[in-house]
Backbone as CSV, one residue per row, in Angstrom:
resi,resn,N_x,N_y,N_z,CA_x,CA_y,CA_z,C_x,C_y,C_z
1,MET,-11.236,-62.397,-48.191,-11.464,-61.442,-47.132,-10.412,-60.343,-47.193
2,ASP,-10.853,-59.134,-47.013,-9.982,-57.979,-47.021,-9.358,-57.737,-45.661
3,GLN,-8.031,-57.841,-45.581,-7.379,-57.568,-44.307,-6.670,-56.243,-44.372
4,ILE,-6.820,-55.455,-43.346,-6.163,-54.150,-43.284,-4.804,-54.382,-42.609
5,THR,-3.762,-53.875,-43.227,-2.435,-54.010,-42.639,-2.148,-52.812,-41.748
6,PRO,-1.483,-53.049,-40.615,-1.209,-51.912,-39.715,-0.163,-50.969,-40.373
7,PRO,-0.255,-49.708,-40.074,0.727,-48.761,-40.579,2.104,-48.982,-39.980
8,LYS,3.113,-48.388,-40.634,4.491,-48.502,-40.167,4.578,-47.901,-38.763
9,SER,5.340,-48.590,-37.896,5.401,-48.214,-36.513,6.387,-47.022,-36.254
10,TRP,7.540,-47.014,-36.860,8.556,-45.964,-36.653,9.204,-46.029,-35.285
11,MET,8.939,-47.028,-34.481,9.481,-47.051,-33.108,10.992,-47.212,-33.106
12,ALA,11.517,-48.175,-33.849,12.989,-48.390,-33.883,13.703,-47.157,-34.406
13,GLU,13.191,-46.578,-35.483,13.819,-45.387,-36.060,13.766,-44.206,-35.095
14,SER,12.650,-44.058,-34.370,12.507,-42.987,-33.400,13.480,-43.133,-32.260
15,ILE,13.677,-44.358,-31.784,14.616,-44.588,-30.678,16.034,-44.303,-31.151
16,LEU,16.384,-44.751,-32.352,17.730,-44.456,-32.875,17.988,-42.975,-33.039
17,VAL,16.993,-42.257,-33.526,17.124,-40.814,-33.672,17.280,-40.145,-32.334
18,THR,16.513,-40.632,-31.336,16.608,-40.078,-30.019,18.022,-40.271,-29.421
19,ILE,18.570,-41.446,-29.630,19.916,-41.754,-29.033,21.044,-41.079,-29.835
20,LEU,20.960,-41.132,-31.141,22.105,-40.726,-31.981,22.026,-39.315,-32.538
21,CYS,20.871,-38.770,-32.693,20.759,-37.497,-33.439,20.221,-36.347,-32.584
22,CYS,18.944,-36.374,-32.336,18.311,-35.192,-31.734,17.249,-35.646,-30.717
23,LEU,17.556,-35.462,-29.465,16.719,-35.949,-28.395,15.260,-35.418,-28.402
24,PRO,15.054,-34.118,-28.515,13.627,-33.624,-28.445,12.729,-34.175,-29.539
25,PHE,13.192,-34.152,-30.790,12.370,-34.611,-31.883,12.213,-36.112,-31.873
26,GLY,13.225,-36.821,-31.420,13.130,-38.274,-31.302,12.079,-38.687,-30.266
27,ILE,12.000,-37.931,-29.167,11.016,-38.258,-28.129,9.599,-38.045,-28.677
28,VAL,9.392,-36.987,-29.455,8.087,-36.752,-30.043,7.742,-37.920,-30.974
29,GLY,8.724,-38.372,-31.747,8.522,-39.522,-32.632,8.144,-40.770,-31.833
30,ILE,8.793,-40.986,-30.722,8.490,-42.130,-29.870,7.101,-42.065,-29.314
31,VAL,6.648,-40.868,-28.929,5.293,-40.725,-28.366,4.259,-41.091,-29.430
32,TYR,4.434,-40.573,-30.647,3.475,-40.906,-31.691,3.578,-42.377,-32.091
33,ALA,4.779,-42.929,-32.177,4.967,-44.341,-32.539,4.321,-45.291,-31.522
34,SER,4.325,-44.875,-30.272,3.749,-45.753,-29.237,2.233,-45.848,-29.323
35,LYS,1.617,-44.897,-30.001,0.143,-44.895,-30.144,-0.328,-45.744,-31.303
36,ILE,0.505,-46.055,-32.261,0.063,-46.641,-33.510,-0.596,-47.975,-33.334
37,ASN,0.084,-48.910,-32.666,-0.485,-50.276,-32.540,-1.741,-50.290,-31.692
38,SER,-1.817,-49.507,-30.611,-3.026,-49.517,-29.800,-4.198,-48.920,-30.525
39,LEU,-3.975,-47.884,-31.293,-5.047,-47.298,-32.124,-5.541,-48.276,-33.173
40,PHE,-4.585,-48.978,-33.786,-4.955,-49.956,-34.833,-5.749,-51.105,-34.218
41,ALA,-5.305,-51.588,-33.067,-6.001,-52.703,-32.385,-7.413,-52.302,-31.941
42,ALA,-7.583,-50.986,-31.635,-8.916,-50.526,-31.209,-9.828,-50.234,-32.391
43,GLY,-9.316,-50.440,-33.607,-10.165,-50.258,-34.787,-10.148,-48.823,-35.326
44,GLN,-9.334,-47.972,-34.765,-9.232,-46.559,-35.209,-8.140,-46.493,-36.268
45,TYR,-8.446,-46.971,-37.459,-7.456,-47.116,-38.540,-6.955,-45.758,-39.021
46,GLU,-7.861,-44.796,-39.173,-7.432,-43.494,-39.662,-6.535,-42.778,-38.618
47,ALA,-6.868,-42.902,-37.332,-6.048,-42.300,-36.295,-4.669,-42.998,-36.248
48,ALA,-4.650,-44.291,-36.446,-3.361,-45.019,-36.500,-2.493,-44.553,-37.657
49,GLU,-3.118,-44.333,-38.812,-2.402,-43.828,-39.976,-1.875,-42.416,-39.718
50,GLN,-2.666,-41.599,-39.065,-2.233,-40.214,-38.752,-1.076,-40.254,-37.734
51,ALA,-1.178,-41.128,-36.748,-0.075,-41.244,-35.794,1.206,-41.720,-36.423
52,SER,1.042,-42.670,-37.383,2.229,-43.142,-38.130,2.848,-42.027,-38.952
53,ALA,2.001,-41.251,-39.597,2.497,-40.097,-40.386,3.226,-39.107,-39.520
54,ASN,2.644,-38.822,-38.324,3.320,-37.885,-37.393,4.607,-38.464,-36.845
55,ALA,4.631,-39.713,-36.529,5.883,-40.330,-36.032,6.956,-40.287,-37.098
56,GLY,6.591,-40.569,-38.343,7.564,-40.526,-39.412,8.052,-39.092,-39.638
57,LYS,7.140,-38.139,-39.576,7.543,-36.747,-39.769,8.551,-36.293,-38.729
58,TRP,8.254,-36.555,-37.453,9.142,-36.100,-36.394,10.445,-36.872,-36.342
59,THR,10.412,-38.146,-36.733,11.640,-38.932,-36.785,12.579,-38.395,-37.890
60,LYS,11.976,-38.073,-39.060,12.791,-37.523,-40.166,13.317,-36.135,-39.823
61,ILE,12.495,-35.300,-39.200,12.946,-33.984,-38.779,14.128,-34.094,-37.798
62,GLY,13.970,-35.024,-36.807,15.052,-35.222,-35.838,16.323,-35.716,-36.497
63,PHE,16.185,-36.619,-37.480,17.348,-37.128,-38.178,18.078,-36.034,-38.922
64,PHE,17.367,-35.218,-39.683,18.002,-34.187,-40.483,18.565,-33.049,-39.616
65,VAL,17.898,-32.702,-38.548,18.404,-31.689,-37.600,19.660,-32.263,-36.960
66,GLY,19.681,-33.501,-36.568,20.891,-34.102,-35.968,22.043,-34.115,-36.908
67,ILE,21.801,-34.485,-38.186,22.828,-34.483,-39.205,23.399,-33.044,-39.392
68,ALA,22.493,-32.088,-39.486,22.930,-30.708,-39.659,23.780,-30.238,-38.488
69,TYR,23.383,-30.622,-37.288,24.127,-30.277,-36.079,25.540,-30.814,-36.148
70,TRP,25.675,-32.102,-36.478,27.002,-32.708,-36.544,27.864,-32.104,-37.616
71,VAL,27.240,-31.765,-38.754,28.014,-31.107,-39.830,28.517,-29.726,-39.361
72,VAL,27.660,-28.954,-38.729,28.066,-27.636,-38.243,29.160,-27.768,-37.205
73,MET,29.018,-28.725,-36.293,30.064,-28.929,-35.273,31.383,-29.350,-35.905
74,ALA,31.343,-30.184,-36.924,32.557,-30.617,-37.603,33.224,-29.428,-38.284
75,ILE,32.437,-28.546,-38.874,33.007,-27.349,-39.534,33.621,-26.427,-38.500
76,ILE,32.926,-26.178,-37.393,33.422,-25.262,-36.363,34.689,-25.804,-35.740
77,TYR,34.673,-27.067,-35.279,35.819,-27.605,-34.631,36.945,-27.893,-35.615
78,GLY,36.624,-28.272,-36.843,37.646,-28.464,-37.820,38.349,-27.130,-38.144
79,GLY,37.576,-26.031,-38.249,38.167,-24.747,-38.478,39.041,-24.286,-37.312
80,ALA,38.583,-24.562,-36.093,39.403,-24.217,-34.922,40.685,-24.977,-34.874
81,ILE,40.641,-26.246,-35.201,41.860,-27.055,-35.202,42.818,-26.588,-36.303
82,MET,42.283,-26.270,-37.471,43.120,-25.775,-38.563,43.720,-24.410,-38.231
83,ALA,42.977,-23.598,-37.493,43.492,-22.277,-37.130,44.650,-22.398,-36.143
84,MET,44.668,-23.440,-35.340,45.726,-23.625,-34.331,47.021,-24.144,-34.955
85,MET,46.956,-24.662,-36.163,48.149,-25.267,-36.765,49.027,-24.224,-37.388
C-alpha cells in the first residue's frame, strides 16, 4: 500500500526564528506551519505541500534577515566602541 508522508512542519524552526531572529517573518512562518497538518489530515496534500514550502521560505528569510541584522549591529556598535578608545 502506498502511504503519503506528511510534509515538513517547520513549526519548531519558525518559533525559534520568531524568538531569536526576526519577529515579523517568524510569525508568517508560524501561520503557514500551523496549516500544514490540518490540510494534510483533510486530504489536501498539494495545499499542505505548498503551505510547507511557504513556511520554509519565510522561516529561512527570517533567519537570514536576523543574522544580517545582528552582524550589522555588531559592526556598528563595535566601531563605536573602538572609536571611543
